[in-house]
Amino acid sequence: MTQPILQSRLPFAPWMDPRTARLPGILPVEGDDWLRADDAFAGQMAERDARLASDPALVHALLPQARAAAEELLSAVLAKVAKVPGYRVGADAVTRPDGVIVPLDRSRPLMTAGRLVQEDLCLLQHDGTEHVLTGAVLCFPASWTLAEKIGRAMTRIHVPVEHYTDDVARRVQRLFDAIRPEQALWRMNALVYDDPALFQPRPEGARRPPPVERLYMRCERQCLLRLPDTRAVVFTIHTYLVRLEDLEPEARAGMVAAGL
């Protein structure tokens, strides 16, 4: 069995804060904090590289109408990482904090962006009624499959998700419509796992089995930001995976009250 890729700590326990403990639990991002690099950077990036190299069709999709948005997103990622210690951005390549050199392949903008940051990156564009998933690099899916969701609207994407009611869907769509380029938003979920694999796709209708052993807390810090030129919404997913025993005592105690 391969060694699990874990963070040493969880920077925020969403079930402990009343603002984030219930859906949709969205807060404004402070400053420019929509991409992060943490102590699992090298391990997660090595897995991202491997999956994008071995089976790109499984973890990457880009519809033709999202091409300009993907190019704008790559430019935004490059501008962001250029300010992060450990990155070196050149004209033709980027050196990541783990020392890996990533060629700047602008013919594959979303895949290139996905090799630069820990986050999975999704693009959503308005079709006149609601937002549709038009592109994604999804190396760490948690119980969903990119091939089933690409090209589908938000309400259709979330059909199998418990608690994603019509009311929640309407509130989320109003939220998407109101996102401004100058103010990104974030939320965070939390689920207990017994399997530390980061890549856990599941087809619709296949529910994740309850953990046999309660070993890991898996949290996704999800950010929403609007690209100013194409007006596409970017949905980023930073996956945290920590051992339950490494959570703060207060956070472990609070899991019972939160139903985790």
CSV table of C-alpha atoms in Angstrom, one decimal:
chain,number,residue,atom,x,y,z
A,1,MET,CA,0.0,0.0,0.0
A,2,THR,CA,1.3,3.4,-0.9
A,3,GLN,CA,1.9,6.0,1.8
A,4,PRO,CA,-1.0,8.3,2.1
A,5,ILE,CA,-0.6,12.0,1.2
A,6,LEU,CA,-1.6,13.9,4.3
A,7,GLN,CA,-1.5,17.4,5.8
A,8,SER,CA,-0.1,17.5,9.3
A,9,ARG,CA,-3.0,19.7,10.5
A,10,LEU,CA,-6.4,21.1,9.4
A,11,PRO,CA,-6.2,24.9,9.3
A,12,PHE,CA,-9.9,25.3,9.9
A,13,ALA,CA,-12.7,23.1,11.2
A,14,PRO,CA,-15.9,24.2,9.4
A,15,TRP,CA,-18.2,22.3,11.7
A,16,MET,CA,-16.9,24.4,14.6
A,17,ASP,CA,-18.0,27.7,13.2
A,18,PRO,CA,-21.7,28.5,12.9
A,19,ARG,CA,-21.1,30.5,9.8
A,20,THR,CA,-19.8,27.5,7.9
A,21,ALA,CA,-21.5,24.6,9.7
A,22,ARG,CA,-24.6,24.7,7.5
A,23,LEU,CA,-25.2,24.9,3.7
A,24,PRO,CA,-24.1,26.9,1.8
A,25,GLY,CA,-21.8,28.3,4.6
A,26,ILE,CA,-20.1,30.8,2.3
A,27,LEU,CA,-17.8,33.6,3.4
A,28,PRO,CA,-15.7,36.3,1.6
A,29,VAL,CA,-12.1,35.4,0.9
A,30,GLU,CA,-9.7,37.6,2.8
A,31,GLY,CA,-7.4,39.3,0.4
A,32,ASP,CA,-6.1,37.2,-2.5
A,33,ASP,CA,-6.2,33.9,-0.6
A,34,TRP,CA,-7.9,31.7,-3.3
A,35,LEU,CA,-4.9,29.5,-3.9
A,36,ARG,CA,-2.8,27.8,-1.2
A,37,ALA,CA,0.3,25.8,-0.9
A,38,ASP,CA,0.7,23.7,2.3
A,39,ASP,CA,2.8,20.9,3.7
A,40,ALA,CA,1.3,18.3,1.4
A,41,PHE,CA,2.3,20.3,-1.7
A,42,ALA,CA,5.0,18.0,-3.0
A,43,GLY,CA,3.0,14.8,-2.5
A,44,GLN,CA,-0.2,16.2,-4.0
A,45,MET,CA,1.5,17.8,-6.9
A,46,ALA,CA,3.4,14.5,-7.7
A,47,GLU,CA,0.0,12.7,-7.8
A,48,ARG,CA,-1.5,15.5,-10.0
A,49,ASP,CA,1.4,15.2,-12.5
A,50,ALA,CA,1.0,11.4,-12.6
A,51,ARG,CA,-2.7,11.4,-13.2
A,52,LEU,CA,-2.5,14.2,-15.9
A,53,ALA,CA,0.3,12.3,-17.6
A,54,SER,CA,-1.2,8.7,-17.4
A,55,ASP,CA,-4.9,9.3,-18.2
A,56,PRO,CA,-5.6,13.0,-19.0
A,57,ALA,CA,-9.1,12.2,-20.4
A,58,LEU,CA,-10.1,11.0,-16.9
A,59,VAL,CA,-9.1,14.1,-15.0
A,60,HIS,CA,-9.4,16.9,-17.6
A,61,ALA,CA,-12.2,18.2,-19.8
A,62,LEU,CA,-12.6,21.5,-21.7
A,63,LEU,CA,-15.5,22.4,-23.9
A,64,PRO,CA,-14.9,24.7,-26.9
A,65,GLN,CA,-16.9,27.5,-25.4
A,66,ALA,CA,-14.6,27.6,-22.3
A,67,ARG,CA,-11.3,28.0,-24.2
A,68,ALA,CA,-11.1,31.7,-23.6
A,69,ALA,CA,-12.0,31.3,-19.9
A,70,ALA,CA,-9.3,28.7,-19.5
A,71,GLU,CA,-6.7,31.0,-21.0
A,72,GLU,CA,-7.8,33.8,-18.7
A,73,LEU,CA,-7.7,31.4,-15.7
A,74,LEU,CA,-4.1,30.3,-16.6
A,75,SER,CA,-3.1,34.0,-16.7
A,76,ALA,CA,-4.7,34.6,-13.3
A,77,VAL,CA,-2.9,31.5,-11.8
A,78,LEU,CA,0.4,32.7,-13.2
A,79,ALA,CA,-0.1,36.2,-11.7
A,80,LYS,CA,-1.0,34.6,-8.4
A,81,VAL,CA,1.9,32.1,-8.1
A,82,ALA,CA,4.4,34.8,-9.2
A,83,LYS,CA,3.8,36.4,-5.8
A,84,VAL,CA,4.2,33.1,-3.8
A,85,PRO,CA,7.6,32.2,-2.3
A,86,GLY,CA,9.1,29.2,-3.9
A,87,TYR,CA,7.7,29.7,-7.4
A,88,ARG,CA,9.8,31.1,-10.3
A,89,VAL,CA,7.7,32.2,-13.3
A,90,GLY,CA,9.6,32.5,-16.6
A,91,ALA,CA,8.6,33.2,-20.1
A,92,ASP,CA,8.4,29.5,-21.1
A,93,ALA,CA,8.2,27.6,-17.8
A,94,VAL,CA,7.4,27.7,-14.1
A,95,THR,CA,9.5,26.2,-11.4
A,96,ARG,CA,7.2,25.0,-8.6
A,97,PRO,CA,8.2,25.1,-4.9
A,98,ASP,CA,8.9,21.3,-5.1
A,99,GLY,CA,11.6,22.0,-7.8
A,100,VAL,CA,9.5,20.6,-10.7
A,101,ILE,CA,9.7,22.6,-13.9
A,102,VAL,CA,6.4,22.9,-15.7
A,103,PRO,CA,6.5,24.0,-19.3
A,104,LEU,CA,4.0,26.8,-20.1
A,105,ASP,CA,1.9,25.0,-22.7
A,106,ARG,CA,-0.7,27.7,-23.6
A,107,SER,CA,-2.3,25.3,-26.1
A,108,ARG,CA,-3.5,23.3,-23.1
A,109,PRO,CA,-4.3,26.2,-20.6
A,110,LEU,CA,-6.4,24.3,-18.1
A,111,MET,CA,-4.2,21.3,-17.9
A,112,THR,CA,-1.1,23.6,-17.5
A,113,ALA,CA,-2.8,25.5,-14.7
A,114,GLY,CA,-3.7,22.2,-13.0
A,115,ARG,CA,0.0,21.3,-12.9
A,116,LEU,CA,0.9,24.5,-11.1
A,117,VAL,CA,-1.4,24.5,-8.0
A,118,GLN,CA,-2.7,22.0,-5.5
A,119,GLU,CA,-6.3,23.0,-6.2
A,120,ASP,CA,-8.6,21.3,-8.7
A,121,LEU,CA,-10.0,23.9,-11.0
A,122,CYS,CA,-13.5,24.0,-12.5
A,123,LEU,CA,-15.0,26.6,-14.9
A,124,LEU,CA,-18.7,27.4,-14.9
A,125,GLN,CA,-20.4,29.6,-17.4
A,126,HIS,CA,-23.9,31.0,-17.6
A,127,ASP,CA,-26.1,29.5,-20.4
A,128,GLY,CA,-28.9,32.0,-20.0
A,129,THR,CA,-30.6,30.1,-17.3
A,130,GLU,CA,-28.0,28.8,-14.9
A,131,HIS,CA,-24.3,28.0,-14.7
A,132,VAL,CA,-22.9,25.0,-16.6
A,133,LEU,CA,-19.6,23.1,-16.0
A,134,THR,CA,-17.7,23.8,-19.2
A,135,GLY,CA,-14.1,22.8,-18.1
A,136,ALA,CA,-12.3,21.2,-15.2
A,137,VAL,CA,-9.0,19.6,-14.2
A,138,LEU,CA,-10.2,17.3,-11.4
A,139,CYS,CA,-7.4,15.1,-10.0
A,140,PHE,CA,-8.9,14.6,-6.5
A,141,PRO,CA,-12.6,13.9,-7.0
A,142,ALA,CA,-14.6,13.0,-3.9
A,143,SER,CA,-17.5,10.8,-5.0
A,144,TRP,CA,-18.1,12.3,-8.4
A,145,THR,CA,-16.9,11.7,-12.0
A,146,LEU,CA,-15.9,14.4,-14.4
A,147,ALA,CA,-17.2,12.7,-17.5
A,148,GLU,CA,-20.7,12.6,-16.0
A,149,LYS,CA,-20.8,16.2,-15.0
A,150,ILE,CA,-19.1,18.1,-17.8
A,151,GLY,CA,-21.6,20.1,-19.9
A,152,ARG,CA,-24.2,19.9,-17.2
A,153,ALA,CA,-25.9,22.7,-15.2
A,154,MET,CA,-25.5,23.1,-11.5
A,155,THR,CA,-28.9,21.7,-10.6
A,156,ARG,CA,-28.2,18.6,-12.7
A,157,ILE,CA,-24.7,18.2,-11.3
A,158,HIS,CA,-26.0,18.1,-7.7
A,159,VAL,CA,-29.0,15.8,-8.3
A,160,PRO,CA,-27.5,12.9,-6.2
A,161,VAL,CA,-26.3,15.2,-3.4
A,162,GLU,CA,-28.2,14.9,-0.2
A,163,HIS,CA,-29.4,18.2,1.3
A,164,TYR,CA,-29.0,20.0,-2.1
A,165,THR,CA,-32.7,21.0,-2.2
A,166,ASP,CA,-34.4,23.2,-4.7
A,167,ASP,CA,-34.2,26.0,-2.2
A,168,VAL,CA,-30.4,25.5,-1.8
A,169,ALA,CA,-30.1,25.4,-5.6
A,170,ARG,CA,-31.9,28.7,-6.0
A,171,ARG,CA,-29.8,30.3,-3.3
A,172,VAL,CA,-26.6,29.0,-4.9
A,173,GLN,CA,-27.6,30.3,-8.4
A,174,ARG,CA,-28.3,33.7,-6.9
A,175,LEU,CA,-24.9,33.6,-5.3
A,176,PHE,CA,-23.2,32.7,-8.6
A,177,ASP,CA,-25.0,35.6,-10.3
A,178,ALA,CA,-23.8,38.0,-7.7
A,179,ILE,CA,-20.1,37.1,-7.6
A,180,ARG,CA,-17.9,40.1,-8.3
A,181,PRO,CA,-14.3,39.8,-9.8
A,182,GLU,CA,-13.0,41.8,-6.9
A,183,GLN,CA,-14.4,39.6,-4.2
A,184,ALA,CA,-13.9,35.9,-4.1
A,185,LEU,CA,-15.9,33.6,-1.8
A,186,TRP,CA,-15.2,30.4,0.0
A,187,ARG,CA,-16.7,27.5,1.9
A,188,MET,CA,-15.5,24.3,3.4
A,189,ASN,CA,-17.0,20.8,3.8
A,190,ALA,CA,-16.0,17.9,6.1
A,191,LEU,CA,-16.4,14.1,5.8
A,192,VAL,CA,-14.9,11.2,7.7
A,193,TYR,CA,-13.1,8.6,5.5
A,194,ASP,CA,-11.3,5.3,6.1
A,195,ASP,CA,-9.6,5.4,2.7
A,196,PRO,CA,-6.9,8.1,2.3
A,197,ALA,CA,-6.8,8.0,-1.5
A,198,LEU,CA,-7.2,11.4,-3.0
A,199,PHE,CA,-8.6,10.1,-6.2
A,200,GLN,CA,-12.1,8.7,-5.4
A,201,PRO,CA,-14.4,9.1,-8.3
A,202,ARG,CA,-17.9,7.5,-8.2
A,203,PRO,CA,-20.6,7.3,-10.8
A,204,GLU,CA,-24.0,8.8,-10.0
A,205,GLY,CA,-26.2,6.5,-7.9
A,206,ALA,CA,-23.2,4.8,-6.3
A,207,ARG,CA,-23.1,6.2,-2.7
A,208,ARG,CA,-19.9,6.3,-0.8
A,209,PRO,CA,-20.0,3.4,1.7
A,210,PRO,CA,-19.8,4.4,5.4
A,211,PRO,CA,-16.3,4.2,6.8
A,212,VAL,CA,-15.4,0.9,8.3
A,213,GLU,CA,-12.9,2.7,10.5
A,214,ARG,CA,-13.0,6.4,11.3
A,215,LEU,CA,-9.4,7.3,10.4
A,216,TYR,CA,-9.3,10.5,8.3
A,217,MET,CA,-11.0,13.8,8.0
A,218,ARG,CA,-11.3,15.0,4.4
A,219,CYS,CA,-12.2,18.6,3.9
A,220,GLU,CA,-12.4,20.6,0.7
A,221,ARG,CA,-11.8,24.4,0.8
A,222,GLN,CA,-13.8,25.6,-2.2
A,223,CYS,CA,-13.4,29.1,-3.6
A,224,LEU,CA,-15.5,30.9,-6.1
A,225,LEU,CA,-14.2,33.8,-8.1
A,226,ARG,CA,-15.3,35.5,-11.3
A,227,LEU,CA,-12.9,36.1,-14.1
A,228,PRO,CA,-13.2,39.8,-15.2
A,229,ASP,CA,-13.0,39.4,-18.9
A,230,THR,CA,-14.8,36.2,-19.8
A,231,ARG,CA,-17.1,36.5,-16.7
A,232,ALA,CA,-16.7,32.8,-16.1
A,233,VAL,CA,-16.9,31.6,-12.5
A,234,VAL,CA,-13.9,29.6,-11.3
A,235,PHE,CA,-14.6,26.9,-8.6
A,236,THR,CA,-11.4,25.8,-6.9
A,237,ILE,CA,-11.1,22.8,-4.6
A,238,HIS,CA,-8.2,22.5,-2.2
A,239,THR,CA,-8.3,19.0,-0.6
A,240,TYR,CA,-7.1,18.6,3.0
A,241,LEU,CA,-6.7,15.1,4.4
A,242,VAL,CA,-5.6,14.6,8.0
A,243,ARG,CA,-5.7,11.8,10.5
A,244,LEU,CA,-8.5,12.2,13.0
A,245,GLU,CA,-6.0,11.9,15.8
A,246,ASP,CA,-4.2,15.0,14.4
A,247,LEU,CA,-7.2,17.2,14.8
A,248,GLU,CA,-7.3,19.6,17.7
A,249,PRO,CA,-9.0,18.1,20.8
A,250,GLU,CA,-11.8,20.7,20.6
A,251,ALA,CA,-12.4,19.9,17.0
A,252,ARG,CA,-12.6,16.2,17.7
A,253,ALA,CA,-15.1,16.8,20.5
A,254,GLY,CA,-17.2,19.0,18.3
A,255,MET,CA,-17.6,16.3,15.7
A,256,VAL,CA,-20.2,14.5,17.8
A,257,ALA,CA,-22.5,17.6,18.0
A,258,ALA,CA,-22.0,18.2,14.3
A,259,GLY,CA,-23.1,14.6,13.4
A,260,LEU,CA,-19.7,13.7,11.8
